[in-house]
Amino acid sequence: MLMPEEAKKGYLWVNGEIKPWAEATTHLITHGLHYASSVFEGERAYNGKIFKSLQHTERLFNSANILGMTIPFSIEDIENAKKELLKKNNLDEAYIRAFVWRGGEEMGISAQASSINIAVGAWYWPCYFPEELRNNGIKLATSKWLRPDPRTSPVQAKAAGGYMIGTMSKHTANDQGYHDALLLDYKGRVGEASGANLFMIKDGILKTPTTECVLNGITRQTIIELAKNNNITVEETDIMPDELYNADEVFLTGTAAEITAVGAIDGHTYIVGDVTNLLRSEYEALVRR
Ligand SMILES: Cc1ncc(COP(=O)(O)O)c(C=O)c1O
């Protein structure tokens, strides 16, 4: 999705200071850029309130911690920074991007002497997928890339390096006329889309992959809770592609994608059914409560 021109009239919060968009820059010799020592969050504000803000900030700190980066601010500082930034940018409905990266004081694989930097941006960004597509269901193509073994890459860190295969997979899917990619994991099980978790429904039972190889999305956790509250049986379990191909309904969840119905995976088609529509409307009501 292209960056909206309007966003460039706004501000970012950078290491404790509010800066105009054009001045929120960093040097090109930066460890985060060269070695992917960078973690981030994607969040959304609805009616001026960031949905599950604290959970996102806690995940950011946890991701940084997994990569050995100690953020030189407190969780409370970042909570306040996000609020301050929304006000400064005059935003009620917004996408919020908080990110942490190593500076370029020490370049090379080891970089213990590099600074740890943190910034937050906020701008108006509608759902990842246009409304009509979300209603009718997007088309996914299975990628040749596999979500790695958790011993190969730290799955629960929302880290820039983890997105390399996501971008390659999504570009290939887009080139072939699909809207997004489905990544299987290193054991051939269903994983997730390039930037969203996946759920399937078969005979009224809601199933989603365990978090062994996929991010434990905050939207994923919310949907599991909403489903249980609506007496829908939820199973977090291994799903093989053949089982997914035979599903009745499939949808994606994520802060950016919100709840997006899937209409097809490779050649297999799905209806946009009652369970997807119920959970989507419950989610949309919850984020605005
Ligand atoms: C790879 C991946 N999986 C899942 C998700 C969904 O996570 P959340 O619901 O916390 O936004 C995201 C989005 O951040 C993602 O990038």
Short mmCIF file of C-alpha atoms and ligand atoms in Angstrom, two decimals:
data_model
loop_
_atom_site.label_atom_id
_atom_site.label_comp_id
_atom_site.label_asym_id
_atom_site.label_seq_id
_atom_site.Cartn_x
_atom_site.Cartn_y
_atom_site.Cartn_z
CA MET A 1 0.00 0.00 0.00
CA LEU A 2 1.49 3.36 -1.00
CA MET A 3 2.22 5.86 1.75
CA PRO A 4 -0.53 8.50 1.66
CA GLU A 5 0.71 12.02 0.81
CA GLU A 6 -1.24 13.33 3.80
CA ALA A 7 0.98 11.29 6.14
CA LYS A 8 4.00 13.30 5.02
CA LYS A 9 2.45 16.43 6.52
CA GLY A 10 2.48 14.78 9.95
CA TYR A 11 4.97 14.07 12.72
CA LEU A 12 6.88 11.14 14.18
CA TRP A 13 8.07 10.56 17.73
CA VAL A 14 11.80 9.78 17.58
CA ASN A 15 13.84 8.86 20.66
CA GLY A 16 11.70 11.09 22.86
CA GLU A 17 11.21 14.03 20.49
CA ILE A 18 8.34 14.90 18.17
CA LYS A 19 9.76 15.66 14.70
CA PRO A 20 8.16 16.71 11.41
CA TRP A 21 8.00 13.84 8.88
CA ALA A 22 10.86 15.18 6.72
CA GLU A 23 13.19 15.52 9.71
CA ALA A 24 12.54 12.03 11.08
CA THR A 25 15.58 10.47 9.42
CA THR A 26 18.51 8.25 10.29
CA HIS A 27 21.98 7.76 8.78
CA LEU A 28 22.43 5.18 5.98
CA ILE A 29 25.16 3.44 7.96
CA THR A 30 22.77 1.86 10.41
CA HIS A 31 22.91 -1.67 11.75
CA GLY A 32 19.14 -2.06 11.51
CA LEU A 33 19.25 -1.48 7.74
CA HIS A 34 22.29 -3.66 6.99
CA TYR A 35 21.74 -6.55 9.41
CA ALA A 36 17.98 -6.47 10.09
CA SER A 37 18.45 -5.67 13.78
CA SER A 38 15.05 -4.08 13.89
CA VAL A 39 11.67 -4.94 15.41
CA PHE A 40 8.32 -3.25 15.00
CA GLU A 41 4.62 -3.12 15.82
CA GLY A 42 1.58 -2.39 13.68
CA GLU A 43 -1.36 -1.02 15.67
CA ARG A 44 -4.66 0.69 14.96
CA ALA A 45 -6.57 3.44 16.67
CA TYR A 46 -10.35 3.50 16.35
CA ASN A 47 -12.30 6.54 17.58
CA GLY A 48 -9.09 7.94 19.06
CA LYS A 49 -8.24 4.83 21.11
CA ILE A 50 -5.49 2.36 20.22
CA PHE A 51 -6.87 -1.17 20.29
CA LYS A 52 -4.91 -3.29 22.80
CA SER A 53 -2.21 -0.62 22.96
CA LEU A 54 -0.44 -2.01 26.02
CA GLN A 55 -0.33 -5.52 24.55
CA HIS A 56 1.35 -4.11 21.42
CA THR A 57 3.90 -2.13 23.45
CA GLU A 58 4.66 -5.19 25.56
CA ARG A 59 5.16 -7.26 22.41
CA LEU A 60 7.52 -4.59 21.03
CA PHE A 61 9.63 -4.77 24.19
CA ASN A 62 9.58 -8.56 24.07
CA SER A 63 10.63 -8.60 20.39
CA ALA A 64 13.50 -6.20 21.17
CA ASN A 65 14.51 -8.31 24.15
CA ILE A 66 14.61 -11.48 22.01
CA LEU A 67 17.04 -9.67 19.66
CA GLY A 68 19.13 -8.52 22.63
CA MET A 69 18.11 -4.86 22.37
CA THR A 70 17.28 -2.95 25.55
CA ILE A 71 14.92 -0.08 24.76
CA PRO A 72 16.10 3.07 26.55
CA PHE A 73 12.51 4.06 27.48
CA SER A 74 9.86 2.48 29.68
CA ILE A 75 6.67 0.82 28.49
CA GLU A 76 4.78 3.75 30.02
CA ASP A 77 6.93 6.25 28.04
CA ILE A 78 5.98 4.51 24.79
CA GLU A 79 2.30 4.32 25.76
CA ASN A 80 2.41 8.10 26.35
CA ALA A 81 4.39 8.70 23.14
CA LYS A 82 1.71 6.97 21.06
CA LYS A 83 -1.05 9.05 22.65
CA GLU A 84 0.95 12.27 22.23
CA LEU A 85 1.62 11.48 18.58
CA LEU A 86 -2.03 10.78 17.75
CA LYS A 87 -2.92 14.14 19.26
CA LYS A 88 -0.12 15.97 17.45
CA ASN A 89 -1.18 14.41 14.13
CA ASN A 90 -4.83 15.09 14.88
CA LEU A 91 -5.78 11.46 14.20
CA ASP A 92 -8.75 9.50 15.53
CA GLU A 93 -8.56 6.67 13.03
CA ALA A 94 -4.96 5.67 12.47
CA TYR A 95 -2.38 3.03 11.81
CA ILE A 96 0.49 3.24 14.31
CA ARG A 97 3.97 1.93 13.56
CA ALA A 98 6.35 1.70 16.52
CA PHE A 99 9.86 0.45 15.74
CA VAL A 100 13.23 -0.18 17.29
CA TRP A 101 16.57 -0.44 15.54
CA ARG A 102 20.30 -0.59 16.18
CA GLY A 103 22.27 2.46 15.09
CA GLY A 104 25.53 2.48 13.15
CA GLU A 105 28.04 3.23 15.91
CA GLU A 106 29.31 -0.33 15.53
CA MET A 107 28.87 -2.01 12.17
CA GLY A 108 29.60 -5.66 11.60
CA ILE A 109 27.77 -8.72 12.81
CA SER A 110 28.32 -7.92 16.45
CA ALA A 111 27.15 -4.50 17.45
CA GLN A 112 27.04 -4.29 21.23
CA ALA A 113 28.30 -0.69 21.06
CA SER A 114 25.52 0.44 18.71
CA SER A 115 22.75 2.63 20.10
CA ILE A 116 19.21 1.33 20.47
CA ASN A 117 16.72 3.71 18.87
CA ILE A 118 12.96 3.83 18.99
CA ALA A 119 10.44 5.78 16.94
CA VAL A 120 6.69 5.88 16.39
CA GLY A 121 4.79 6.97 13.30
CA ALA A 122 1.02 7.34 12.89
CA TRP A 123 -1.04 8.02 9.80
CA TYR A 124 -4.43 7.27 8.31
CA TRP A 125 -4.31 3.87 6.59
CA PRO A 126 -7.47 1.98 5.72
CA CYS A 127 -7.65 -1.83 5.84
CA TYR A 128 -4.90 -3.61 3.93
CA PHE A 129 -7.47 -5.02 1.50
CA PRO A 130 -10.26 -2.92 -0.06
CA GLU A 131 -13.77 -3.44 1.34
CA GLU A 132 -15.16 -5.21 -1.75
CA LEU A 133 -12.32 -7.75 -1.70
CA ARG A 134 -12.75 -8.33 2.01
CA ASN A 135 -16.45 -8.99 1.52
CA ASN A 136 -16.02 -11.36 -1.43
CA GLY A 137 -12.83 -13.02 -0.27
CA ILE A 138 -9.24 -12.54 -1.36
CA LYS A 139 -7.24 -15.08 -3.35
CA LEU A 140 -4.13 -16.65 -1.81
CA ALA A 141 -1.31 -18.46 -3.59
CA THR A 142 0.82 -20.95 -1.68
CA SER A 143 4.41 -19.75 -1.54
CA LYS A 144 7.50 -21.83 -2.19
CA TRP A 145 9.00 -20.27 0.97
CA LEU A 146 8.40 -21.99 4.30
CA ARG A 147 7.96 -20.46 7.74
CA PRO A 148 11.15 -21.51 9.50
CA ASP A 149 11.71 -23.96 12.31
CA PRO A 150 11.54 -21.90 15.57
CA ARG A 151 15.16 -23.01 16.17
CA THR A 152 16.13 -21.24 12.92
CA SER A 153 14.44 -17.89 13.47
CA PRO A 154 12.76 -16.33 16.51
CA VAL A 155 9.12 -16.66 15.48
CA GLN A 156 7.58 -14.62 18.32
CA ALA A 157 9.82 -11.60 17.68
CA LYS A 158 8.03 -9.28 15.26
CA ALA A 159 11.37 -8.63 13.60
CA ALA A 160 12.20 -7.09 10.23
CA GLY A 161 14.30 -10.12 9.23
CA GLY A 162 11.28 -12.39 9.48
CA TYR A 163 9.53 -10.41 6.75
CA MET A 164 12.08 -11.09 4.02
CA ILE A 165 10.26 -14.27 2.93
CA GLY A 166 6.89 -12.53 3.39
CA THR A 167 7.75 -9.81 0.89
CA MET A 168 9.20 -12.27 -1.63
CA SER A 169 6.14 -14.51 -1.29
CA LYS A 170 3.67 -11.67 -1.64
CA HIS A 171 5.44 -10.21 -4.68
CA THR A 172 5.30 -13.60 -6.42
CA ALA A 173 1.63 -14.03 -5.50
CA ASN A 174 0.79 -10.53 -6.77
CA ASP A 175 2.68 -11.16 -10.02
CA GLN A 176 0.49 -14.24 -10.55
CA GLY A 177 -2.75 -12.31 -9.95
CA TYR A 178 -3.31 -13.32 -6.29
CA HIS A 179 -3.85 -10.87 -3.44
CA ASP A 180 -1.54 -12.47 -0.89
CA ALA A 181 0.58 -15.54 -0.19
CA LEU A 182 0.01 -18.47 2.13
CA LEU A 183 3.19 -19.77 3.74
CA LEU A 184 3.39 -23.35 4.92
CA ASP A 185 5.85 -24.13 7.69
CA TYR A 186 9.04 -26.17 7.63
CA LYS A 187 7.02 -29.35 8.30
CA GLY A 188 4.60 -28.64 5.44
CA ARG A 189 1.78 -27.58 7.77
CA VAL A 190 -0.38 -24.52 7.11
CA GLY A 191 1.32 -21.44 8.56
CA GLU A 192 0.02 -17.96 7.89
CA ALA A 193 -0.29 -15.30 5.21
CA SER A 194 2.55 -12.83 4.61
CA GLY A 195 1.30 -10.50 7.34
CA ALA A 196 -1.76 -12.11 8.95
CA ASN A 197 -2.85 -15.26 10.77
CA LEU A 198 -5.16 -17.80 9.16
CA PHE A 199 -8.34 -19.44 10.43
CA MET A 200 -10.49 -22.13 8.77
CA ILE A 201 -13.98 -23.39 9.56
CA LYS A 202 -15.15 -26.93 8.89
CA ASP A 203 -18.53 -28.19 10.09
CA GLY A 204 -18.82 -25.24 12.46
CA ILE A 205 -15.44 -25.82 14.17
CA LEU A 206 -12.93 -22.98 14.01
CA LYS A 207 -9.32 -24.09 13.53
CA THR A 208 -6.07 -22.18 13.42
CA PRO A 209 -2.42 -23.29 13.42
CA THR A 210 -0.57 -23.40 16.73
CA THR A 211 2.00 -20.65 17.31
CA GLU A 212 5.01 -22.94 16.92
CA CYS A 213 5.92 -21.33 13.58
CA VAL A 214 3.61 -18.32 13.28
CA LEU A 215 3.23 -15.05 15.13
CA ASN A 216 0.72 -15.23 17.99
CA GLY A 217 -1.19 -12.28 16.56
CA ILE A 218 -3.09 -10.00 18.89
CA THR A 219 -6.03 -10.15 16.47
CA ARG A 220 -5.70 -13.95 16.46
CA GLN A 221 -5.97 -14.02 20.26
CA THR A 222 -8.95 -11.65 20.11
CA ILE A 223 -10.79 -13.81 17.57
CA ILE A 224 -10.22 -16.97 19.62
CA GLU A 225 -11.75 -15.18 22.62
CA LEU A 226 -14.70 -13.85 20.59
CA ALA A 227 -15.36 -17.29 19.10
CA LYS A 228 -15.39 -18.91 22.54
CA ASN A 229 -17.76 -16.22 23.82
CA ASN A 230 -20.07 -17.13 20.93
CA ASN A 231 -19.93 -20.87 21.79
CA ILE A 232 -17.89 -21.71 18.72
CA THR A 233 -15.47 -24.60 19.28
CA VAL A 234 -11.89 -23.45 18.68
CA GLU A 235 -8.99 -25.76 17.97
CA GLU A 236 -5.37 -24.56 17.85
CA THR A 237 -3.87 -27.45 15.99
CA ASP A 238 -1.73 -28.68 13.12
CA ILE A 239 -3.50 -28.19 9.80
CA MET A 240 -2.22 -29.85 6.65
CA PRO A 241 -2.93 -28.24 3.24
CA ASP A 242 -5.43 -30.99 2.23
CA GLU A 243 -7.56 -30.20 5.28
CA LEU A 244 -7.46 -26.50 4.46
CA TYR A 245 -8.47 -27.16 0.85
CA ASN A 246 -11.62 -28.90 2.18
CA ALA A 247 -12.59 -26.11 4.59
CA ASP A 248 -16.00 -24.42 4.37
CA GLU A 249 -14.73 -20.93 5.20
CA VAL A 250 -11.28 -19.36 5.56
CA PHE A 251 -10.30 -15.93 6.83
CA LEU A 252 -7.22 -13.95 7.82
CA THR A 253 -6.70 -11.88 10.96
CA GLY A 254 -4.26 -9.07 11.66
CA THR A 255 -4.06 -5.48 12.75
CA ALA A 256 -3.56 -4.30 9.18
CA ALA A 257 -5.80 -6.90 7.48
CA GLU A 258 -8.38 -6.85 10.31
CA ILE A 259 -10.77 -9.73 9.47
CA THR A 260 -10.51 -10.53 5.76
CA ALA A 261 -12.40 -13.38 4.14
CA VAL A 262 -10.48 -15.72 1.84
CA GLY A 263 -12.38 -16.75 -1.31
CA ALA A 264 -9.75 -19.03 -2.83
CA ILE A 265 -6.41 -20.68 -2.15
CA ASP A 266 -4.65 -21.80 -5.32
CA GLY A 267 -7.55 -23.53 -7.16
CA HIS A 268 -9.74 -24.22 -4.08
CA THR A 269 -12.70 -21.95 -3.40
CA TYR A 270 -14.59 -21.03 -0.22
CA ILE A 271 -17.81 -19.27 0.66
CA VAL A 272 -17.79 -16.15 2.80
CA GLY A 273 -20.00 -17.75 5.42
CA ASP A 274 -21.84 -17.09 8.65
CA VAL A 275 -18.93 -17.76 11.04
CA THR A 276 -16.61 -15.37 9.19
CA ASN A 277 -19.29 -12.68 9.03
CA LEU A 278 -20.24 -13.10 12.70
CA LEU A 279 -16.65 -12.88 13.95
CA ARG A 280 -15.87 -9.98 11.66
CA SER A 281 -18.83 -7.97 12.93
CA GLU A 282 -18.02 -8.86 16.57
CA TYR A 283 -14.41 -7.73 16.01
CA GLU A 284 -15.47 -4.48 14.36
CA ALA A 285 -17.79 -3.74 17.28
CA LEU A 286 -15.13 -4.61 19.88
CA VAL A 287 -12.39 -2.36 18.48
CA ARG A 288 -14.75 0.62 18.67
CA ARG A 289 -16.14 -0.14 22.13
C1 LIG B 1 3.49 -12.45 9.88
C2 LIG B 1 2.33 -11.93 10.67
N1 LIG B 1 1.49 -12.80 11.23
C3 LIG B 1 0.43 -12.37 11.94
C4 LIG B 1 0.15 -11.04 12.10
C5 LIG B 1 -1.03 -10.59 12.89
O1 LIG B 1 -0.63 -10.03 14.10
P1 LIG B 1 -1.53 -8.96 14.87
O2 LIG B 1 -2.89 -9.53 14.91
O3 LIG B 1 -0.89 -8.86 16.20
O4 LIG B 1 -1.46 -7.71 14.08
C6 LIG B 1 1.00 -10.10 11.53
C7 LIG B 1 0.75 -8.66 11.69
O5 LIG B 1 1.38 -8.06 12.47
C8 LIG B 1 2.11 -10.55 10.80
O6 LIG B 1 2.94 -9.67 10.23
#
